[in-house]
XYZ file of C-alpha atoms in Angstrom:
423
model
C -13.090 11.751 1.048
C -13.141 13.676 4.376
C -12.105 12.309 7.572
C -15.356 12.743 9.195
C -16.817 10.241 6.490
C -13.996 7.494 7.868
C -15.029 8.283 11.541
C -18.518 7.417 10.468
C -17.161 4.063 9.478
C -15.138 3.735 12.506
C -18.297 4.441 14.533
C -20.328 1.857 12.459
C -17.825 -0.857 13.324
C -17.384 0.026 16.920
C -21.562 -0.075 17.302
C -22.011 -3.315 15.347
C -18.302 -5.407 15.651
C -20.250 -8.082 18.157
C -22.441 -8.604 15.606
C -20.405 -9.240 12.662
C -19.705 -12.942 12.951
C -19.135 -13.958 9.098
C -17.681 -12.924 6.109
C -20.978 -11.776 4.388
C -21.995 -9.441 7.336
C -18.628 -7.699 7.323
C -19.231 -7.275 3.329
C -22.421 -5.744 3.922
C -21.468 -3.701 6.878
C -18.316 -2.341 6.252
C -16.803 -3.213 3.128
C -19.846 -2.017 0.874
C -19.867 1.196 2.768
C -16.068 1.500 2.570
C -16.379 1.223 -1.503
C -19.044 3.804 -1.275
C -16.892 6.133 0.472
C -14.394 5.659 -2.640
C -17.087 6.837 -4.949
C -18.018 3.527 -6.807
C -21.614 2.355 -6.654
C -21.741 -1.409 -5.578
C -24.901 -1.369 -7.574
C -23.636 -0.641 -10.894
C -22.044 -3.228 -12.107
C -20.715 -1.697 -14.952
C -17.806 -0.488 -12.614
C -18.564 -2.727 -9.359
C -18.688 -6.449 -10.075
C -19.671 -9.125 -7.085
C -18.051 -12.183 -7.315
C -16.322 -11.688 -10.705
C -14.708 -14.417 -12.266
C -11.367 -14.534 -13.833
C -9.643 -17.851 -14.980
C -6.607 -18.964 -12.990
C -3.976 -21.325 -14.441
C -2.619 -24.119 -11.853
C 0.703 -25.276 -11.713
C -0.092 -28.221 -13.993
C -1.804 -26.263 -16.356
C -5.329 -26.460 -15.750
C -7.415 -23.787 -15.782
C -9.661 -22.862 -13.493
C -12.306 -20.266 -12.421
C -11.100 -17.878 -9.589
C -13.840 -15.533 -7.783
C -13.060 -12.249 -6.617
C -15.484 -10.540 -4.036
C -15.413 -7.275 -5.641
C -13.653 -6.034 -8.879
C -14.034 -2.173 -9.387
C -13.662 -1.067 -13.037
C -12.892 2.152 -14.587
C -16.099 4.437 -15.962
C -16.159 2.581 -19.225
C -16.236 -0.497 -17.325
C -13.275 -2.203 -19.573
C -10.441 -1.859 -17.430
C -10.069 -3.163 -13.788
C -8.921 -0.886 -11.350
C -8.436 -2.958 -8.349
C -10.360 -6.381 -6.433
C -11.061 -6.413 -3.051
C -11.156 -9.586 -1.181
C -13.283 -9.906 2.131
C -12.618 -12.088 4.964
C -14.221 -12.907 8.324
C -13.522 -10.459 10.965
C -10.518 -11.305 12.907
C -8.796 -13.240 9.821
C -4.794 -13.394 9.629
C -5.146 -11.133 6.332
C -1.336 -11.629 5.757
C -1.706 -15.265 5.536
C -4.515 -15.081 3.170
C -2.981 -12.454 0.884
C -1.935 -14.648 -2.001
C -5.571 -15.055 -3.096
C -4.879 -11.595 -4.656
C -1.569 -12.117 -5.666
C -3.513 -14.819 -7.993
C -5.665 -12.155 -9.297
C -2.948 -9.925 -10.070
C -1.080 -12.397 -12.078
C -3.997 -13.411 -14.047
C -4.969 -10.029 -15.220
C -2.501 -7.701 -17.029
C -4.247 -4.516 -16.470
C -4.681 -4.996 -12.721
C -2.265 -3.629 -10.377
C -3.666 -2.697 -7.259
C -5.552 -5.356 -4.647
C -6.831 -4.940 -1.113
C -7.507 -7.596 1.358
C -9.836 -6.732 4.539
C -11.818 -8.331 7.277
C -13.656 -4.991 7.256
C -11.455 -3.522 10.169
C -8.144 -4.068 9.019
C -7.312 -3.088 5.261
C -4.362 -4.094 3.328
C -3.179 -2.545 0.099
C -1.078 -4.698 -2.243
C 0.252 -3.466 -5.910
C 3.028 -4.892 -8.365
C 5.183 -2.175 -7.780
C 8.734 -4.270 -7.828
C 7.681 -6.698 -10.956
C 4.491 -6.321 -13.107
C 1.720 -8.469 -12.564
C 3.672 -10.043 -9.540
C 2.168 -9.037 -6.364
C 4.750 -7.469 -3.788
C 5.482 -9.771 -0.349
C 4.102 -6.603 1.832
C 1.425 -4.347 1.666
C 2.492 -0.410 0.646
C -0.318 0.499 2.749
C -2.614 -0.209 5.360
C -5.019 1.199 7.961
C -7.593 -0.636 10.838
C -10.984 0.819 12.293
C -9.815 0.160 15.643
C -6.396 1.891 15.564
C -6.834 4.967 18.041
C -3.943 6.513 16.985
C -4.887 6.573 13.522
C -4.625 10.235 11.668
C -8.056 10.022 9.585
C -7.117 13.124 8.011
C -3.526 11.411 6.145
C -5.888 8.355 5.667
C -8.514 10.208 3.970
C -6.003 11.821 1.641
C -4.525 8.959 0.795
C -7.823 6.840 -0.047
C -8.825 9.847 -2.401
C -6.261 8.608 -4.899
C -8.355 5.720 -5.488
C -11.554 7.409 -5.708
C -13.660 7.148 -8.789
C -12.862 10.439 -9.932
C -8.811 10.783 -9.315
C -7.983 7.097 -9.714
C -4.896 7.301 -11.895
C -2.942 3.939 -12.200
C 0.491 5.657 -12.840
C 0.483 8.561 -10.135
C -0.859 5.672 -7.756
C 2.444 3.570 -8.496
C 4.746 6.600 -7.616
C 2.498 7.213 -4.479
C 2.304 3.856 -3.467
C 5.964 3.539 -3.807
C 6.670 6.562 -1.570
C 3.756 5.054 0.885
C 6.160 1.898 0.970
C 9.546 3.648 1.643
C 7.816 5.970 3.819
C 6.515 3.088 5.928
C 10.336 1.518 6.194
C 11.583 4.547 7.194
C 9.503 5.311 10.133
C 9.856 1.609 11.214
C 13.650 1.795 11.108
C 13.588 5.221 12.767
C 11.182 3.704 15.314
C 13.120 0.609 16.139
C 16.417 2.748 16.000
C 15.011 5.434 18.713
C 13.277 2.298 20.916
C 16.671 0.339 21.045
C 19.275 2.306 19.717
C 22.259 0.195 21.204
C 20.884 -2.614 18.706
C 21.245 -0.727 15.955
C 24.738 -0.565 14.423
C 24.381 1.929 12.247
C 22.169 4.118 13.838
C 24.785 4.248 16.781
C 27.866 4.697 14.639
C 26.057 7.943 12.796
C 24.857 9.107 16.186
C 28.192 9.107 17.782
C 31.059 9.823 15.053
C 31.101 13.370 16.021
C 30.902 12.549 19.759
C 33.252 9.866 20.781
C 36.691 9.513 19.442
C 38.359 7.054 21.070
C 38.499 3.362 20.674
C 35.044 1.440 20.097
C 35.208 -1.384 22.304
C 32.354 -3.563 23.478
C 32.058 -2.085 26.781
C 32.436 1.262 25.359
C 29.426 0.604 22.953
C 27.268 -0.629 25.243
C 27.889 2.647 27.663
C 27.324 4.642 24.905
C 24.074 2.870 23.894
C 22.433 3.502 27.477
C 23.841 7.361 26.942
C 21.709 7.509 23.641
C 18.523 6.109 24.979
C 18.719 8.992 27.822
C 19.371 11.334 25.137
C 16.500 10.628 22.890
C 13.512 11.816 24.768
C 14.979 15.611 25.487
C 15.706 15.611 21.681
C 12.516 14.729 20.497
C 11.240 17.414 23.213
C 13.488 19.773 21.653
C 12.485 19.470 18.208
C 8.711 19.597 19.001
C 8.866 21.676 22.048
C 10.009 25.149 20.870
C 7.600 25.217 18.258
C 4.973 24.183 20.445
C 5.673 26.394 23.262
C 5.991 29.415 20.789
C 2.540 29.045 19.690
C 0.996 28.418 23.218
C 2.747 31.945 24.104
C 0.893 33.484 21.130
C -2.427 32.002 22.029
C -2.234 33.075 25.875
C -1.046 36.464 24.198
C -4.345 36.489 21.998
C -6.580 35.554 25.076
C -5.299 38.235 27.118
C -5.665 40.834 24.517
C -9.343 39.586 23.890
C -9.950 39.945 27.535
C -8.811 43.535 27.648
C -10.703 44.733 24.908
C -14.221 42.894 25.439
C -14.160 41.701 28.483
C -15.109 38.042 27.521
C -13.838 35.767 25.034
C -15.764 35.771 21.697
C -18.114 32.965 21.427
C -20.376 30.934 18.743
C -22.833 28.281 20.189
C -25.103 25.912 18.964
C -26.924 22.917 20.096
C -27.198 21.400 16.510
C -24.914 21.660 13.278
C -27.775 22.729 11.452
C -28.896 25.381 14.095
C -27.370 29.099 13.648
C -24.762 30.453 16.692
C -25.699 32.556 19.413
C -24.933 36.021 18.602
C -24.908 39.399 20.879
C -27.344 42.040 20.602
C -24.867 44.360 19.850
C -21.214 43.757 19.559
C -18.401 46.345 19.718
C -15.808 46.764 16.692
C -13.106 44.909 19.018
C -15.630 42.122 19.604
C -16.589 41.812 16.121
C -12.928 41.849 14.878
C -12.121 39.072 17.100
C -15.219 36.967 16.391
C -14.063 37.357 12.671
C -10.545 36.117 13.294
C -12.141 32.842 14.588
C -12.454 29.828 12.125
C -14.197 26.631 13.242
C -12.560 23.995 11.525
C -13.876 20.729 10.327
C -11.913 18.496 12.939
C -13.544 20.721 16.015
C -17.020 19.917 14.311
C -16.239 16.581 14.303
C -14.839 16.618 17.812
C -18.161 18.158 18.870
C -20.203 15.265 17.123
C -18.167 12.508 18.932
C -18.727 14.586 22.032
C -22.268 14.610 21.858
C -22.311 10.833 20.849
C -20.747 9.893 23.862
C -22.557 12.590 26.231
C -25.624 10.785 24.587
C -24.864 6.957 25.390
C -24.116 8.477 28.964
C -27.435 9.751 29.511
C -27.309 13.169 28.691
C -29.358 14.784 25.910
C -27.107 15.313 23.213
C -29.179 18.794 22.484
C -27.711 20.096 25.819
C -24.316 20.000 24.856
C -23.127 23.075 22.945
C -19.992 24.584 21.646
C -18.090 28.031 21.644
C -15.301 28.327 19.570
C -12.281 31.045 20.527
C -9.014 32.347 19.307
C -7.466 29.715 21.729
C -9.370 26.799 22.145
C -12.685 25.013 20.953
C -15.063 24.893 23.850
C -17.805 21.855 24.680
C -20.269 23.022 27.465
C -23.359 21.650 29.006
C -26.572 23.820 28.673
C -24.812 27.158 28.327
C -21.364 28.480 27.469
C -20.416 28.985 30.784
C -20.809 25.561 32.338
C -17.590 23.846 29.887
C -16.345 20.530 30.882
C -13.904 20.244 27.603
C -11.423 22.178 25.986
C -10.018 21.230 22.810
C -6.723 22.361 21.680
C -6.308 21.563 17.931
C -3.722 24.132 16.979
C -0.744 22.561 18.176
C 2.043 20.518 17.154
C 0.492 17.936 20.067
C -3.305 17.929 20.138
C -4.724 17.949 23.817
C -8.291 18.003 25.851
C -8.313 20.046 28.925
C -11.036 18.554 31.406
C -12.208 19.573 35.018
C -10.984 16.023 36.623
C -7.894 16.231 38.490
C -4.995 14.755 36.918
C -4.455 11.665 39.347
C -8.314 10.823 38.855
C -7.857 11.068 35.049
C -4.799 8.676 35.035
C -7.051 5.901 36.837
C -10.067 6.730 34.504
C -7.864 6.003 31.310
C -4.385 4.273 30.360
C -2.200 4.623 27.332
C -2.312 8.584 27.118
C 0.046 11.598 28.312
C -1.942 12.978 31.361
C -0.815 16.159 33.478
C -1.736 19.088 35.691
C -3.345 22.057 33.137
C -2.425 25.376 33.388
C -4.605 26.853 35.872
C -6.012 29.461 33.348
C -7.401 26.670 31.386
C -8.822 23.939 33.375
C -7.378 21.268 35.801
C -6.004 18.594 34.102
C -4.704 17.684 30.603
C -4.844 14.882 28.248
C -2.747 14.459 25.212
C -4.388 12.900 21.647
C -2.908 11.950 18.536
C -6.303 12.441 16.554
C -9.859 12.935 17.545
C -10.793 9.085 17.063
C -8.935 8.517 20.394
C -11.933 10.255 22.008
C -13.677 6.906 22.175
C -10.687 5.724 24.515
C -11.401 8.216 26.830
C -14.891 8.026 27.189
C -14.902 7.508 31.007
C -13.043 10.733 31.169
C -15.488 13.118 29.433
C -18.210 11.596 31.087
C -16.565 12.117 34.546
C -15.291 15.704 33.686
C -19.235 16.473 32.416
C -20.750 15.113 36.015
C -18.220 17.615 37.408
C -19.562 20.238 35.068
C -23.159 19.537 36.185
C -22.311 19.643 40.021
C -20.790 23.184 39.489
C -23.390 26.220 40.244
C -21.246 27.965 36.860
C -17.968 28.676 35.471
C -15.087 28.439 37.767
C -12.939 31.475 37.300
C -9.054 30.850 36.117
C -7.748 31.929 39.425
C -9.851 29.245 41.236
C -8.756 26.420 38.849
C -5.714 25.713 40.693
C -7.595 25.119 43.862
C -9.697 22.519 41.579
C -6.525 20.275 41.437
C -7.504 19.462 45.166
C -11.427 19.663 45.621
C -14.134 19.311 42.936
C -16.632 22.075 42.044
C -19.239 22.789 44.327
């Protein structure tokens, strides 16, 4: 499974969510495509069985039929691998998860169950006791979470695929996932409110403060700890980021000195061939060969093209140019850029022509700052490319400014754009 396949599912959800009004629609519009992404064919009952019936024993000993929306079996069609229970969009899935517990309890070979409303997916297992479902899911994701790292989700889900499913290794992976999530939650809670976590404060201050720890002292140290967290995180992330940024700037300078312009690959559609110079110098050819256009960059290009198309621009007029420093998105010709995607740093970012203050009014929930004048006008930091949909207004505004400009503004003039718009 690839991240772009999950992004397609995200797109499908966003385009159809208002029409997904019941459980059956959620199944057909989202859950069946999800099952296909895992490599299983919903039209092959040997492996995927709809409304699969299993006997459930009540507390009074009576045995009743219990039906599962989807039961997925191994390739031989004999051993259940997992079950999927679907609920209407917006259902409290945790409150309904006990239905999965019944399935896992009644089928000795079943160890994994998924409950979903088409948007949110909760993965449960019997990691603590065989055939007794754990209280909490060991993994979950949501199609509407703009901060999701879809590459990581795709990597994890691949372990549940038809070709890779292995119950033994999955149990270990599921346990690790649960432990990891618990650690993330504890770290996040401690960093968000350090004074409220006695154990964290004890560890943090044991080599810092040697005096008597009265209530007043600990309150004071808690405030100091809160002030220290952000600089500490910036130090951890910043050094590596700045080193990589310096390397990219140096490569850009070397490229400019040797070839006069950045090497470029420009296409209109994914199937089209890049434009090529009639004759490239050895230095240009060397730089061009060093460029590797990643799948993430192509996915980014596809998302931007979709946004621009929905905004009224012909998608075929949206081009890309890959360079050693960043991924350029332009309108009609390479010099009319309106977005620059920096994906190689620890923190991904997008540079636009929109002044920073205006950008902050267009979108919320993102870190936005003035960009280095060498690259553009404003920079917005993102966690992953799925967040691009939340930046739609900013993308279209930058495109609008690019259309209004006569040509690409030189790097020396970029600083002036922070106060004036392109002509």
